[in-house]
């Protein structure tokens, strides 16, 4: 229910003055542009309490003192993994007996909500410094330089798994009806590994890796797909290739192969998937695939290829255009993981 508008003190006093002057509630309402019921309520309050001010309202007293609120807020700020049970025990030792829901409500009023912890790469100090160095060195690179980069990566897509989340409209106790569930099987029911690339112009090639990838297979993938992608994407002379620091990518044989092909490789900081804009394309691909609910690995592969080809060129362009903004975020976060 929406909150009612509170009358100003001047209007409330005018109502009382007009009432004492002998005017009816209807006449006062018309003169002041108020409902008759509103005028009547003000007059009754004045007659009963001799005031038109808002009276104190009843309600349960706060179970946690202001000092207790500061204490638990400071505790969770220092250690975000503190449990409600820990906070209940802390307050009990301080002389306040409260329940876990009270803890939740109190922290929520302080702007702190209980959320699932996000999974992110483990960053050691050396990784943080490398990420900062990368962001600072490339922050002022012109947009044309990023448009001349081919971004690449591998990803795994599950047949039945948590590729995306779904929300459904349902009635009470209908959570297990077939139409309201997402089918799952043990171990995901199968999966496929994909290698793909893209540039600011549009997606490049996407292929399925059918065997366990090693250095030799990775070089074969690049040999058969990287240069054709560069031609199809009409990359300018001196284009740059990006891949992460997976051991297969940084193996001596792979570096030598790239050198013989005269490919320029973007120096990449370890533990930095958030710096690769292709992660956004993987996320969108997985959402689209999950919505179609393929029933076998063959259908999964076909749908992946179809959805990859449908990715608009504008999406790829926007990811590259906003890359400098993302580097700024990395610097603002002092080298820690950021959201693209």
Short mmCIF file of N, CA and C in Angstrom, two decimals, residues 160-291:
data_model
loop_
_atom_site.label_atom_id
_atom_site.label_comp_id
_atom_site.label_asym_id
_atom_site.label_seq_id
_atom_site.Cartn_x
_atom_site.Cartn_y
_atom_site.Cartn_z
N UNK A 160 23.49 -31.08 -19.56
CA UNK A 160 22.54 -30.76 -18.50
C UNK A 160 23.35 -30.21 -17.34
N UNK A 161 23.37 -28.95 -17.21
CA UNK A 161 24.15 -28.38 -16.13
C UNK A 161 23.78 -26.94 -15.89
N UNK A 162 24.59 -26.31 -15.06
CA UNK A 162 24.29 -24.94 -14.65
C UNK A 162 24.92 -23.94 -15.63
N UNK A 163 24.54 -24.07 -16.91
CA UNK A 163 25.00 -23.09 -17.88
C UNK A 163 24.32 -21.75 -17.68
N UNK A 164 23.11 -21.79 -17.09
CA UNK A 164 22.37 -20.56 -16.83
C UNK A 164 21.32 -20.85 -15.78
N UNK A 165 20.72 -19.80 -15.27
CA UNK A 165 19.64 -19.96 -14.31
C UNK A 165 18.33 -19.60 -14.98
N UNK A 166 17.25 -20.16 -14.49
CA UNK A 166 15.94 -19.88 -15.05
C UNK A 166 14.98 -19.54 -13.91
N UNK A 167 14.03 -18.65 -14.19
CA UNK A 167 12.98 -18.35 -13.24
C UNK A 167 11.66 -18.77 -13.87
N UNK A 168 10.76 -19.27 -13.08
CA UNK A 168 9.46 -19.73 -13.59
C UNK A 168 8.35 -19.15 -12.73
N UNK A 169 7.19 -18.97 -13.35
CA UNK A 169 6.00 -18.58 -12.62
C UNK A 169 5.25 -19.87 -12.26
N UNK A 170 5.00 -20.09 -10.98
CA UNK A 170 4.32 -21.31 -10.56
C UNK A 170 3.48 -21.04 -9.31
N UNK A 171 2.59 -21.97 -9.05
CA UNK A 171 1.77 -21.88 -7.84
C UNK A 171 2.49 -22.58 -6.69
N UNK A 172 1.95 -22.41 -5.50
CA UNK A 172 2.55 -23.02 -4.32
C UNK A 172 2.53 -24.54 -4.44
N UNK A 173 3.62 -25.17 -3.99
CA UNK A 173 3.77 -26.63 -3.99
C UNK A 173 3.85 -27.23 -5.40
N UNK A 174 4.13 -26.40 -6.41
CA UNK A 174 4.25 -26.93 -7.78
C UNK A 174 5.69 -26.85 -8.27
N UNK A 175 6.64 -26.76 -7.32
CA UNK A 175 8.03 -26.57 -7.71
C UNK A 175 8.63 -27.76 -8.42
N UNK A 176 8.05 -28.98 -8.23
CA UNK A 176 8.60 -30.18 -8.86
C UNK A 176 7.82 -30.64 -10.08
N UNK A 177 6.83 -29.85 -10.52
CA UNK A 177 6.14 -30.19 -11.76
C UNK A 177 7.13 -30.12 -12.91
N UNK A 178 6.97 -31.00 -13.89
CA UNK A 178 7.94 -31.12 -14.97
C UNK A 178 8.21 -29.79 -15.67
N UNK A 179 7.16 -29.00 -15.90
CA UNK A 179 7.34 -27.74 -16.63
C UNK A 179 8.08 -26.70 -15.80
N UNK A 180 8.17 -26.92 -14.50
CA UNK A 180 8.82 -25.96 -13.62
C UNK A 180 10.23 -26.37 -13.21
N UNK A 181 10.76 -27.43 -13.82
CA UNK A 181 12.08 -27.92 -13.43
C UNK A 181 13.04 -27.88 -14.61
N UNK A 182 14.32 -27.92 -14.29
CA UNK A 182 15.38 -28.05 -15.30
C UNK A 182 15.96 -29.44 -15.16
N UNK A 183 15.91 -30.27 -16.20
CA UNK A 183 16.41 -31.64 -16.07
C UNK A 183 17.90 -31.69 -15.80
N UNK A 184 18.30 -32.52 -14.87
CA UNK A 184 19.71 -32.73 -14.56
C UNK A 184 20.00 -34.22 -14.46
N UNK A 185 21.22 -34.58 -14.73
CA UNK A 185 21.66 -35.97 -14.56
C UNK A 185 23.03 -35.93 -13.91
N UNK A 186 23.48 -37.07 -13.40
CA UNK A 186 24.78 -37.12 -12.75
C UNK A 186 25.89 -36.77 -13.75
N UNK A 187 26.86 -36.03 -13.26
CA UNK A 187 28.05 -35.65 -14.03
C UNK A 187 27.71 -34.81 -15.26
N UNK A 188 26.53 -34.16 -15.25
CA UNK A 188 26.19 -33.25 -16.34
C UNK A 188 25.64 -33.92 -17.58
N UNK A 189 25.68 -35.25 -17.66
CA UNK A 189 25.11 -35.94 -18.81
C UNK A 189 25.91 -35.79 -20.07
N UNK A 190 27.15 -35.34 -19.96
CA UNK A 190 27.97 -35.13 -21.14
C UNK A 190 28.27 -33.65 -21.33
N UNK A 191 29.31 -33.36 -22.09
CA UNK A 191 29.67 -31.97 -22.35
C UNK A 191 30.53 -31.92 -23.61
N UNK A 192 30.73 -30.73 -24.10
CA UNK A 192 31.62 -30.53 -25.23
C UNK A 192 32.58 -29.39 -24.89
N UNK A 193 33.79 -29.50 -25.43
CA UNK A 193 34.80 -28.44 -25.29
C UNK A 193 34.86 -27.68 -26.60
N UNK A 194 34.86 -26.35 -26.49
CA UNK A 194 34.87 -25.50 -27.68
C UNK A 194 36.09 -24.57 -27.67
N UNK A 195 36.61 -24.30 -28.84
CA UNK A 195 37.59 -23.23 -29.02
C UNK A 195 36.97 -22.22 -29.97
N UNK A 196 37.10 -20.95 -29.62
CA UNK A 196 36.52 -19.92 -30.48
C UNK A 196 37.34 -18.65 -30.43
N UNK A 197 37.05 -17.75 -31.36
CA UNK A 197 37.73 -16.46 -31.39
C UNK A 197 36.78 -15.42 -31.96
N UNK A 198 37.12 -14.15 -31.73
CA UNK A 198 36.31 -13.07 -32.30
C UNK A 198 37.16 -11.80 -32.35
N UNK A 199 36.67 -10.84 -33.10
CA UNK A 199 37.30 -9.52 -33.14
C UNK A 199 36.19 -8.48 -33.02
N UNK A 200 36.55 -7.22 -33.13
CA UNK A 200 35.55 -6.16 -33.01
C UNK A 200 34.52 -6.22 -34.14
N UNK A 201 34.87 -6.92 -35.24
CA UNK A 201 33.97 -6.95 -36.39
C UNK A 201 32.85 -7.97 -36.24
N UNK A 202 33.18 -9.18 -35.75
CA UNK A 202 32.16 -10.22 -35.56
C UNK A 202 32.86 -11.47 -35.01
N UNK A 203 32.09 -12.52 -34.71
CA UNK A 203 32.72 -13.76 -34.25
C UNK A 203 33.55 -14.40 -35.34
N UNK A 204 34.65 -15.04 -34.93
CA UNK A 204 35.45 -15.83 -35.85
C UNK A 204 34.99 -17.28 -35.83
N UNK A 205 35.90 -18.19 -36.04
CA UNK A 205 35.53 -19.60 -36.09
C UNK A 205 35.26 -20.16 -34.69
N UNK A 206 34.36 -21.12 -34.64
CA UNK A 206 34.08 -21.88 -33.42
C UNK A 206 34.17 -23.35 -33.78
N UNK A 207 34.99 -24.10 -33.05
CA UNK A 207 35.13 -25.53 -33.36
C UNK A 207 35.01 -26.33 -32.07
N UNK A 208 34.63 -27.57 -32.24
CA UNK A 208 34.56 -28.48 -31.10
C UNK A 208 35.88 -29.25 -30.98
N UNK A 209 36.39 -29.31 -29.77
CA UNK A 209 37.60 -30.08 -29.49
C UNK A 209 37.15 -31.45 -29.00
N UNK A 210 37.31 -32.47 -29.82
CA UNK A 210 36.73 -33.77 -29.52
C UNK A 210 37.61 -34.66 -28.65
N UNK A 211 38.88 -34.33 -28.53
CA UNK A 211 39.77 -35.12 -27.69
C UNK A 211 40.40 -34.23 -26.63
N UNK A 212 41.08 -34.88 -25.69
CA UNK A 212 41.76 -34.11 -24.66
C UNK A 212 42.84 -33.25 -25.31
N UNK A 213 42.77 -31.96 -25.09
CA UNK A 213 43.68 -31.06 -25.77
C UNK A 213 45.07 -31.08 -25.15
N UNK A 214 46.07 -31.16 -26.01
CA UNK A 214 47.46 -31.00 -25.59
C UNK A 214 48.10 -29.94 -26.48
N UNK A 215 49.39 -29.71 -26.29
CA UNK A 215 50.07 -28.67 -27.05
C UNK A 215 50.00 -28.89 -28.55
N UNK A 216 50.21 -30.14 -28.97
CA UNK A 216 50.20 -30.43 -30.40
C UNK A 216 48.82 -30.18 -31.01
N UNK A 217 47.78 -30.59 -30.28
CA UNK A 217 46.42 -30.38 -30.78
C UNK A 217 46.09 -28.89 -30.83
N UNK A 218 46.56 -28.15 -29.83
CA UNK A 218 46.29 -26.71 -29.81
C UNK A 218 46.92 -26.03 -31.02
N UNK A 219 48.15 -26.42 -31.33
CA UNK A 219 48.81 -25.83 -32.49
C UNK A 219 48.10 -26.21 -33.78
N UNK A 220 47.55 -27.42 -33.83
CA UNK A 220 46.79 -27.84 -35.01
C UNK A 220 45.52 -27.00 -35.15
N UNK A 221 44.87 -26.72 -34.01
CA UNK A 221 43.66 -25.89 -34.03
C UNK A 221 43.98 -24.50 -34.57
N UNK A 222 45.09 -23.93 -34.08
CA UNK A 222 45.48 -22.60 -34.56
C UNK A 222 45.83 -22.63 -36.04
N UNK A 223 46.52 -23.69 -36.45
CA UNK A 223 46.94 -23.80 -37.85
C UNK A 223 45.73 -23.84 -38.78
N UNK A 224 44.68 -24.54 -38.36
CA UNK A 224 43.52 -24.74 -39.24
C UNK A 224 42.46 -23.66 -39.09
N UNK A 225 42.50 -22.87 -38.00
CA UNK A 225 41.39 -21.96 -37.75
C UNK A 225 41.77 -20.50 -37.51
N UNK A 226 42.97 -20.24 -37.00
CA UNK A 226 43.31 -18.86 -36.66
C UNK A 226 43.49 -17.99 -37.89
N UNK A 227 44.34 -18.43 -38.81
CA UNK A 227 44.58 -17.63 -40.02
C UNK A 227 43.32 -17.50 -40.88
N UNK A 228 42.55 -18.60 -41.07
CA UNK A 228 41.29 -18.43 -41.81
C UNK A 228 40.33 -17.45 -41.13
N UNK A 229 40.33 -17.44 -39.79
CA UNK A 229 39.48 -16.48 -39.08
C UNK A 229 39.96 -15.06 -39.35
N UNK A 230 41.28 -14.86 -39.33
CA UNK A 230 41.83 -13.52 -39.59
C UNK A 230 41.45 -13.04 -40.98
N UNK A 231 41.47 -13.97 -41.96
CA UNK A 231 41.09 -13.58 -43.32
C UNK A 231 39.60 -13.25 -43.38
N UNK A 232 38.79 -14.08 -42.77
CA UNK A 232 37.34 -13.86 -42.80
C UNK A 232 36.95 -12.57 -42.07
N UNK A 233 37.69 -12.25 -41.02
CA UNK A 233 37.41 -11.03 -40.26
C UNK A 233 38.05 -9.80 -40.89
N UNK A 234 38.82 -10.00 -41.97
CA UNK A 234 39.48 -8.92 -42.69
C UNK A 234 40.33 -8.06 -41.75
N UNK A 235 41.18 -8.75 -40.99
CA UNK A 235 42.06 -8.06 -40.06
C UNK A 235 43.13 -7.28 -40.82
N UNK A 236 43.51 -6.14 -40.26
CA UNK A 236 44.53 -5.31 -40.89
C UNK A 236 45.92 -5.94 -40.70
N UNK A 237 46.85 -5.49 -41.48
CA UNK A 237 48.21 -5.97 -41.38
C UNK A 237 48.75 -5.68 -39.97
N UNK A 238 49.45 -6.65 -39.39
CA UNK A 238 49.98 -6.46 -38.04
C UNK A 238 48.98 -6.75 -36.94
N UNK A 239 47.93 -7.50 -37.26
CA UNK A 239 46.93 -7.83 -36.23
C UNK A 239 47.57 -8.65 -35.10
N UNK A 240 46.93 -8.60 -33.94
CA UNK A 240 47.49 -9.19 -32.72
C UNK A 240 46.61 -10.34 -32.26
N UNK A 241 47.24 -11.40 -31.82
CA UNK A 241 46.52 -12.58 -31.33
C UNK A 241 46.56 -12.61 -29.80
N UNK A 242 45.42 -12.88 -29.18
CA UNK A 242 45.35 -12.98 -27.72
C UNK A 242 44.94 -14.38 -27.32
N UNK A 243 45.68 -14.95 -26.39
CA UNK A 243 45.25 -16.15 -25.68
C UNK A 243 45.83 -16.08 -24.28
N UNK A 244 45.28 -16.89 -23.36
CA UNK A 244 45.70 -16.79 -21.96
C UNK A 244 46.98 -17.60 -21.73
N UNK A 245 47.34 -17.75 -20.46
CA UNK A 245 48.61 -18.40 -20.12
C UNK A 245 48.45 -19.87 -19.74
N UNK A 246 47.50 -20.54 -20.36
CA UNK A 246 47.38 -21.98 -20.19
C UNK A 246 48.69 -22.63 -20.61
N UNK A 247 49.15 -23.68 -19.91
CA UNK A 247 50.43 -24.31 -20.27
C UNK A 247 50.52 -24.73 -21.73
N UNK A 248 49.41 -25.12 -22.34
CA UNK A 248 49.44 -25.49 -23.76
C UNK A 248 49.74 -24.28 -24.64
N UNK A 249 49.31 -23.11 -24.16
CA UNK A 249 49.51 -21.88 -24.94
C UNK A 249 50.92 -21.33 -24.79
N UNK A 250 51.50 -21.55 -23.61
CA UNK A 250 52.82 -20.97 -23.33
C UNK A 250 53.96 -21.97 -23.51
N UNK A 251 53.63 -23.17 -23.98
CA UNK A 251 54.67 -24.17 -24.20
C UNK A 251 55.70 -23.65 -25.22
N UNK A 252 56.93 -24.08 -25.07
CA UNK A 252 58.01 -23.61 -25.96
C UNK A 252 57.67 -23.91 -27.42
N UNK A 253 57.13 -25.11 -27.69
CA UNK A 253 56.82 -25.48 -29.07
C UNK A 253 55.75 -24.55 -29.65
N UNK A 254 54.78 -24.17 -28.81
CA UNK A 254 53.71 -23.28 -29.28
C UNK A 254 54.27 -21.89 -29.56
N UNK A 255 55.14 -21.40 -28.67
CA UNK A 255 55.75 -20.08 -28.89
C UNK A 255 56.59 -20.07 -30.16
N UNK A 256 57.33 -21.16 -30.37
CA UNK A 256 58.15 -21.25 -31.58
C UNK A 256 57.28 -21.27 -32.83
N UNK A 257 56.18 -22.01 -32.77
CA UNK A 257 55.27 -22.09 -33.92
C UNK A 257 54.69 -20.72 -34.24
N UNK A 258 54.24 -20.01 -33.20
CA UNK A 258 53.69 -18.67 -33.40
C UNK A 258 54.75 -17.72 -33.97
N UNK A 259 56.00 -17.89 -33.49
CA UNK A 259 57.08 -17.05 -34.00
C UNK A 259 57.37 -17.31 -35.47
N UNK A 260 57.37 -18.59 -35.87
CA UNK A 260 57.62 -18.93 -37.27
C UNK A 260 56.53 -18.38 -38.18
N UNK A 261 55.30 -18.32 -37.64
CA UNK A 261 54.18 -17.79 -38.43
C UNK A 261 54.12 -16.26 -38.39
N UNK A 262 55.04 -15.67 -37.61
CA UNK A 262 55.12 -14.21 -37.48
C UNK A 262 53.83 -13.61 -36.91
N UNK A 263 53.18 -14.36 -35.99
CA UNK A 263 52.00 -13.85 -35.31
C UNK A 263 52.42 -13.00 -34.11
N UNK A 264 51.87 -11.81 -34.01
CA UNK A 264 52.09 -10.98 -32.83
C UNK A 264 51.15 -11.45 -31.73
N UNK A 265 51.70 -11.71 -30.55
CA UNK A 265 50.90 -12.23 -29.44
C UNK A 265 50.84 -11.19 -28.33
N UNK A 266 49.64 -10.93 -27.84
CA UNK A 266 49.44 -9.97 -26.76
C UNK A 266 49.94 -10.57 -25.44
N UNK A 267 50.86 -9.88 -24.79
CA UNK A 267 51.36 -10.35 -23.50
C UNK A 267 50.22 -10.31 -22.48
N UNK A 268 50.00 -11.44 -21.82
CA UNK A 268 48.77 -11.58 -21.03
C UNK A 268 49.08 -11.86 -19.56
N UNK A 269 48.43 -11.17 -18.62
CA UNK A 269 48.64 -11.45 -17.19
C UNK A 269 47.89 -12.71 -16.77
N UNK A 270 48.51 -13.54 -15.95
CA UNK A 270 47.88 -14.79 -15.50
C UNK A 270 46.67 -14.50 -14.61
N UNK A 271 45.79 -15.50 -14.51
CA UNK A 271 44.60 -15.42 -13.66
C UNK A 271 43.74 -14.22 -14.01
N UNK A 272 43.48 -14.02 -15.30
CA UNK A 272 42.75 -12.82 -15.72
C UNK A 272 41.65 -13.11 -16.74
N UNK A 273 40.76 -14.06 -16.46
CA UNK A 273 39.68 -14.30 -17.43
C UNK A 273 38.76 -13.09 -17.59
N UNK A 274 38.66 -12.27 -16.54
CA UNK A 274 37.78 -11.11 -16.62
C UNK A 274 38.30 -10.05 -17.58
N UNK A 275 39.59 -10.14 -17.95
CA UNK A 275 40.15 -9.18 -18.90
C UNK A 275 39.90 -9.59 -20.35
N UNK A 276 39.41 -10.80 -20.57
CA UNK A 276 39.16 -11.29 -21.92
C UNK A 276 37.68 -11.11 -22.27
N UNK A 277 37.34 -10.21 -23.18
CA UNK A 277 35.92 -9.96 -23.49
C UNK A 277 35.20 -11.15 -24.09
N UNK A 278 35.93 -12.20 -24.53
CA UNK A 278 35.25 -13.36 -25.09
C UNK A 278 34.45 -14.09 -24.01
N UNK A 279 34.80 -13.87 -22.73
CA UNK A 279 34.03 -14.48 -21.64
C UNK A 279 32.57 -14.06 -21.70
N UNK A 280 32.31 -12.83 -22.14
CA UNK A 280 30.94 -12.37 -22.28
C UNK A 280 30.21 -13.13 -23.37
N UNK A 281 30.93 -13.43 -24.46
CA UNK A 281 30.30 -14.21 -25.53
C UNK A 281 30.01 -15.63 -25.07
N UNK A 282 30.93 -16.23 -24.30
CA UNK A 282 30.69 -17.57 -23.78
C UNK A 282 29.43 -17.58 -22.90
N UNK A 283 29.31 -16.56 -22.05
CA UNK A 283 28.15 -16.50 -21.16
C UNK A 283 26.84 -16.41 -21.93
N UNK A 284 26.82 -15.53 -22.95
CA UNK A 284 25.61 -15.40 -23.76
C UNK A 284 25.31 -16.68 -24.52
N UNK A 285 26.36 -17.34 -25.01
CA UNK A 285 26.17 -18.59 -25.75
C UNK A 285 25.55 -19.66 -24.85
N UNK A 286 26.06 -19.77 -23.62
CA UNK A 286 25.56 -20.80 -22.70
C UNK A 286 24.11 -20.55 -22.33
N UNK A 287 23.74 -19.29 -22.17
CA UNK A 287 22.35 -18.96 -21.85
C UNK A 287 21.43 -19.36 -23.00
N UNK A 288 21.81 -19.01 -24.22
CA UNK A 288 20.99 -19.33 -25.39
C UNK A 288 20.86 -20.84 -25.57
N UNK A 289 21.96 -21.57 -25.36
CA UNK A 289 21.94 -23.03 -25.51
C UNK A 289 21.04 -23.66 -24.46
N UNK A 290 21.16 -23.22 -23.22
CA UNK A 290 20.35 -23.79 -22.14
C UNK A 290 18.86 -23.57 -22.37
N UNK A 291 18.50 -22.45 -22.97
CA UNK A 291 17.09 -22.16 -23.22
C UNK A 291 16.47 -23.15 -24.20
#
